[in-house]
Coordinates of C-alpha atoms and ligand atoms in Angstrom, one line a residue:
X1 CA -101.4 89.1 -107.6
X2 CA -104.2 87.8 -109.8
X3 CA -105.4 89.5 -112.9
X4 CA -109.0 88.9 -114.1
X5 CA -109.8 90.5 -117.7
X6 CA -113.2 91.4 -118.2
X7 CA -115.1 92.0 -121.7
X8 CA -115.3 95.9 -121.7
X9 CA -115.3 98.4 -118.8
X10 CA -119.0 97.3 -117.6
X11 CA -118.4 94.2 -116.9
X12 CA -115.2 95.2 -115.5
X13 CA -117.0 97.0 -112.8
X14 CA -119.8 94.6 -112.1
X15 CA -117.1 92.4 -111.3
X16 CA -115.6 94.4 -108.4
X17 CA -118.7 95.3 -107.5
X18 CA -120.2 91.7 -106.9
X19 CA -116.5 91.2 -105.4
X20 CA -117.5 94.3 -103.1
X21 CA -121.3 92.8 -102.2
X22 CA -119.7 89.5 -101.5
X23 CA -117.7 90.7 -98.6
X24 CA -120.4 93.1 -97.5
X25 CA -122.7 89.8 -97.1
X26 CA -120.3 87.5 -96.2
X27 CA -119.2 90.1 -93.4
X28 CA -121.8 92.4 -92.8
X29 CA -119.5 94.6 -90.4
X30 CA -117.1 95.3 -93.5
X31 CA -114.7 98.1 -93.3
X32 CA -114.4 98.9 -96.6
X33 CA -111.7 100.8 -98.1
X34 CA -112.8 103.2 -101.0
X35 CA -111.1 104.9 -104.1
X36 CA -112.2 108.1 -106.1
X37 CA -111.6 108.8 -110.1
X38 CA -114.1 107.9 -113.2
X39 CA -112.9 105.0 -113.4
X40 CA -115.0 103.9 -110.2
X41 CA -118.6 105.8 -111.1
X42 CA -119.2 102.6 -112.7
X43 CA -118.5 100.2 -109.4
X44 CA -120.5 102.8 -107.9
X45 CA -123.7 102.9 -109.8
X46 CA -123.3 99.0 -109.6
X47 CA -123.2 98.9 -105.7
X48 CA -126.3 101.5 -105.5
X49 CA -128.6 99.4 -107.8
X50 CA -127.7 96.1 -105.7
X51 CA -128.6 97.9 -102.8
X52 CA -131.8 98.9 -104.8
X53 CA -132.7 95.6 -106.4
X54 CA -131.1 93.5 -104.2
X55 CA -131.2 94.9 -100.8
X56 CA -127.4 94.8 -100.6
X57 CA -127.3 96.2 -96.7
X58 CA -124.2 98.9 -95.9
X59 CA -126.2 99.4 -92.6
X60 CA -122.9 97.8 -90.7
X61 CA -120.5 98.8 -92.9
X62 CA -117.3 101.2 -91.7
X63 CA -115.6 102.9 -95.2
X64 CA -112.1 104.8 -95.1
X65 CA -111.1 106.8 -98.4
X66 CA -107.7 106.7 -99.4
X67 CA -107.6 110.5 -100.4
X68 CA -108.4 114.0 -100.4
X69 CA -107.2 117.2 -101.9
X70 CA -105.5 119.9 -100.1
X71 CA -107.3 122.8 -99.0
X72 CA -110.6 121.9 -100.5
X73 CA -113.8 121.9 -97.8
X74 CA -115.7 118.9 -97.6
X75 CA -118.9 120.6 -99.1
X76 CA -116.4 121.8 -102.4
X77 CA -117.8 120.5 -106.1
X78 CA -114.3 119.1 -106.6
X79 CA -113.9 117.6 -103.0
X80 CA -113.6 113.5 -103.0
X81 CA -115.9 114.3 -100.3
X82 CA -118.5 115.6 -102.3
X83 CA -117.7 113.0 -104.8
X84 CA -118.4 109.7 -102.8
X85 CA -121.7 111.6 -101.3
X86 CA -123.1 112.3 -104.7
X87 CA -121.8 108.7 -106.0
X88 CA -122.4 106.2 -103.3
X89 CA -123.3 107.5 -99.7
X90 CA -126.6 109.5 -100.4
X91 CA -127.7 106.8 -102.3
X92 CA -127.4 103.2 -99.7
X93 CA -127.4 102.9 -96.3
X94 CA -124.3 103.4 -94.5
X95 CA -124.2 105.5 -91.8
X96 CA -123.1 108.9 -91.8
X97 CA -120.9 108.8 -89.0
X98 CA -119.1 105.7 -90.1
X99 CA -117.8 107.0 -93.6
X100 CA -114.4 108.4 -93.4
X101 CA -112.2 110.8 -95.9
X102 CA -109.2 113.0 -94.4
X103 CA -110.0 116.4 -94.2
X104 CA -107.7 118.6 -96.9
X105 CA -109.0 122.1 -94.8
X106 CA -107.8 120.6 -91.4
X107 CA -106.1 123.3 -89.9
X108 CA -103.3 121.3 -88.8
X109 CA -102.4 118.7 -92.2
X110 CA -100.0 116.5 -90.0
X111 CA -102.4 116.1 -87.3
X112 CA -105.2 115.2 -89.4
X113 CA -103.2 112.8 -91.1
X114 CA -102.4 110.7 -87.5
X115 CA -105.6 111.0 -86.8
X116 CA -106.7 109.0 -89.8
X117 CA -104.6 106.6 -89.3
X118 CA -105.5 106.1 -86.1
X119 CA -109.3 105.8 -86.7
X120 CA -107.9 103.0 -89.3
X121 CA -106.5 101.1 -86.2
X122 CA -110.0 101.7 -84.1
X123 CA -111.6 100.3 -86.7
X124 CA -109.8 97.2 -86.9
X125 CA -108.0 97.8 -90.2
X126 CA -109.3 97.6 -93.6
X127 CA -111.0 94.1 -95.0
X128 CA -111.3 94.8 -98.4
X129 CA -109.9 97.9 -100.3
X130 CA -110.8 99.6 -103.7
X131 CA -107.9 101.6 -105.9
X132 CA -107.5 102.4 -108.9
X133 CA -104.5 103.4 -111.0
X134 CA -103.2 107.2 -112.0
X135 CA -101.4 107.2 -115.1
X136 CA -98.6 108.2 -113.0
X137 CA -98.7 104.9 -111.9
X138 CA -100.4 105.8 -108.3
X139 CA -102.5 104.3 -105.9
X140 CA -104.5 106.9 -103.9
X141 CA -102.2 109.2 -104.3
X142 CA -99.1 107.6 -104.1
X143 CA -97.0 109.6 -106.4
X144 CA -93.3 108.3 -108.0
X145 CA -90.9 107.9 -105.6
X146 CA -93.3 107.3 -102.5
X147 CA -91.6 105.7 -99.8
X148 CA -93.2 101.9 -100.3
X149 CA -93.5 101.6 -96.5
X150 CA -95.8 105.7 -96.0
X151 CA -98.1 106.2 -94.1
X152 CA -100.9 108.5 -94.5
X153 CA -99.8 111.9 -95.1
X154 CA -99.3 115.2 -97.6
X155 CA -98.1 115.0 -100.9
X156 CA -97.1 117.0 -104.0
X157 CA -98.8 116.2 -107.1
X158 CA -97.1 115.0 -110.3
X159 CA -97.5 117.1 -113.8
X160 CA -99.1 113.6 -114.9
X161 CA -101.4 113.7 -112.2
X162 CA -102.5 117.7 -112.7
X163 CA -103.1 117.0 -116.0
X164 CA -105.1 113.8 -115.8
X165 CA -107.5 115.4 -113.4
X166 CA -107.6 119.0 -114.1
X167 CA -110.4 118.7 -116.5
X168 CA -112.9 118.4 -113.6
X169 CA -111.5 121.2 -111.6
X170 CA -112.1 123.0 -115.2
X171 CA -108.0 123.4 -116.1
X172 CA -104.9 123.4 -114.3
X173 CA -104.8 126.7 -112.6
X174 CA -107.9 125.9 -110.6
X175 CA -106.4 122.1 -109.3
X176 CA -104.4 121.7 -106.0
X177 CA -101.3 120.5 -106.3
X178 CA -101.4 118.7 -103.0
X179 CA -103.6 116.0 -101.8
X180 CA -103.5 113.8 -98.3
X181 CA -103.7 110.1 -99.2
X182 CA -103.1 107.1 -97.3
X183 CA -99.8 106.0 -97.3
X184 CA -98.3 102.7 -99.4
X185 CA -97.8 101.2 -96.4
X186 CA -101.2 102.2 -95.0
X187 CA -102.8 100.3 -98.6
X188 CA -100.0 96.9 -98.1
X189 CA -102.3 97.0 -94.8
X190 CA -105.1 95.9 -96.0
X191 CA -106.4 92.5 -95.8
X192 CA -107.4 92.3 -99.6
X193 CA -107.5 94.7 -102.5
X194 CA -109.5 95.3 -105.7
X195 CA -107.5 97.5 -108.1
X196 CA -110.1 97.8 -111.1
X197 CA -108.4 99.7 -114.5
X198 CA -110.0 100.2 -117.8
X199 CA -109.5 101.9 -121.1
X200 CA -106.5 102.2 -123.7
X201 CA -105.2 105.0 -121.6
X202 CA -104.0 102.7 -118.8
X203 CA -102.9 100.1 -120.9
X204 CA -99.0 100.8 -120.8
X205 CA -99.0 101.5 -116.9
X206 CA -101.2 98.8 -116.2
X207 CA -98.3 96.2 -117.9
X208 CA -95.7 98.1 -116.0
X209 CA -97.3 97.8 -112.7
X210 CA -98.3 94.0 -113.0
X211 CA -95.5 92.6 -114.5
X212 CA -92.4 95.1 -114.4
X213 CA -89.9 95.2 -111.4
X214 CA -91.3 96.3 -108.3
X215 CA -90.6 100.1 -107.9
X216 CA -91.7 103.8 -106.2
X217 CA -91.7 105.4 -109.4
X218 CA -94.9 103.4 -109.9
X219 CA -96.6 103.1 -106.7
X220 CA -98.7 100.2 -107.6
X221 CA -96.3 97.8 -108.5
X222 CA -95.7 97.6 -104.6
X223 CA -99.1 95.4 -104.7
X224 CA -97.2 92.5 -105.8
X225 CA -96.2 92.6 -102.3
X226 CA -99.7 92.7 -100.8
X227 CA -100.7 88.9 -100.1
X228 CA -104.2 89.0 -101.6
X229 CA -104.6 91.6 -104.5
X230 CA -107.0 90.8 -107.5
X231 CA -106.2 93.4 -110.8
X232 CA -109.5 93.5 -112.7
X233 CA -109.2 94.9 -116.2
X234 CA -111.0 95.5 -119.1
X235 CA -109.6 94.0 -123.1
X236 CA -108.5 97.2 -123.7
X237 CA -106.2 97.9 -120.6
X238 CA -105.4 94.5 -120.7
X239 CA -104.0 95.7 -124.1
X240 CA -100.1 95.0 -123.1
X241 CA -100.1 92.5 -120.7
X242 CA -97.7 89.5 -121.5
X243 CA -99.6 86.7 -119.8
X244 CA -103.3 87.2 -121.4
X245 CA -103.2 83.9 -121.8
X246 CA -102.9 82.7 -118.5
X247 CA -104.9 85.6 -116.6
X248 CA -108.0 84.3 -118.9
X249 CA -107.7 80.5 -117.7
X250 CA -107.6 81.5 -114.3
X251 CA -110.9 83.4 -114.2
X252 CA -112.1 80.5 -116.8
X253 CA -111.4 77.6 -114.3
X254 CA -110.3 79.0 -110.8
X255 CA -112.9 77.7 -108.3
X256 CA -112.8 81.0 -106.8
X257 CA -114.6 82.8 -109.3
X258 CA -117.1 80.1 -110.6
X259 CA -120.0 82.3 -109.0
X260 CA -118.3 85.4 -110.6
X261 CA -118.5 83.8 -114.5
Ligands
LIG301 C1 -107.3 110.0 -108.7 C2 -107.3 109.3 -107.4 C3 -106.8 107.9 -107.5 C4 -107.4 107.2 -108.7 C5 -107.2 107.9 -110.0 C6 -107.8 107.3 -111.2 O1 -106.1 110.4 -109.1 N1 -106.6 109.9 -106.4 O2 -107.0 107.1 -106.3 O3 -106.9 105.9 -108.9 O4 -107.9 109.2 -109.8 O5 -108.6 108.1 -111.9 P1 -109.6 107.7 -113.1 O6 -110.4 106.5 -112.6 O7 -110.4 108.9 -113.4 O8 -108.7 107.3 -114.3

């Protein structure tokens, strides 16, 4: 794992974002693996204006989401369908027909949930994926005690999780309490990840995942598994990690990023 700590929350996105248009141009056939949350509006808007200013081309690009909520149509306010289309895919080029979500009103959950997973294979498996991180500690959503080796399929939501995103579905009583999401296994896939946190109120998980002890009750500590996986964060979710020090000499002098800087 490699932690990059970024000014504020702006520059934390640009960041991923020129990380994102990097492998779009180096690989213009990308299948791109994308996340949800507020956290990633800002990675978003960034990607959208590159395609705008810079002619950033999607045109070949394949994307898998990692999640969806249960029972919500695709054309729902609150769907990550509806999400994605009003955040990134009206706005650049990809083709419709190669953006992929699961489908939380599939008449038959389990089915639709092989099925993903089996359009992941088609596709040739994921080249660079974008999370980010629940207070709960989740990737997609990877709730405590997911098994670390899942594959995409139902899952209960944690009372962390319900009240973390109820305010969009306008309080609790009007949130699903299931979602599908691509398994921790599915995410360990992946040839490279992105996770991108920022703000005081991931500051404490964000420590916990990086540098506790491996463990399902907070899903993304399993990344320290995953052989390329680059944290971005911003000073103030950076807030509690023990090797600041370190993380900012890396992005300082790491030939890797020189382009980035
Ligand atoms: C949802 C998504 C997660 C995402 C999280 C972060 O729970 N299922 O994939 O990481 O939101 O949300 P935010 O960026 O709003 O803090």
């Amino acid at each position: 794992m490699e932690v990059l700590i970024q000014a504020d929350a702006e520059r934390a996105a640009l960041l991923v974002a020129r990380i994102v248009a990097g492998e779009v141009r180096a690989n213009p056939r990308a299948v791109l693996g994308l996340a949800t949350g507020g956290t990633m509006e800002r990675v978003y808007r960034q990607l959208v204006r590159m395609h705008r200013e810079e002619r950033l081309d999607f045109s070949g690009c394949t994307t898998f989401n990692l999640d969806e909520y249960v029972g919500l149509a695709p054309d729902d306010l609150n769907s990550y369908h509806r999400y994605m289309r009003e955040h990134l895919f009206r706005h650049v080029n990809l083709a419709p027909g190669k953006t992929h979500l699961p489908h939380g009103n599939a008449p038959d959950l389990a089915a639709e949930c092989r099925r993903y997973e089996e359009l992941l294979q088609q596709a040739g498996g994921i080249d660079l994926q974008l999370l980010g991180i629940g207070t709960s500690g989740h990737i997609g959503f990877n709730e405590p005690l997911s098994a670390l080796r899942s594959r995409t399929r139902e899952k209960a939501l944690t009372p962390a999780t319900v009240k973390q995103n109820a305010p969009y579905f306008g309080g609790e009583d009007k949130m699903p309490r299931r979602a599908l999401t691509m398994g921790v296994g599915t995410i360990l896939d992946t040839r490279r990840c992105v996770l991108l946190a920022t703000g005081a109120s991931k500051a404490e998980i964000i420590a916990r995942a990086v540098e506790g002890p491996i463990t399902s009750m907070i899903t993304a500590s399993a990344l320290q598994w995953h052989p390329r996986c680059t944290v971005v964060v911003d000073e103030e979710a950076a807030a509690q990690l023990q090797e600041k020090e370190y993380y900012r000499w890396i992005f300082a002098n790491e030939p890797e990023w020189e382009s980035y800087r």
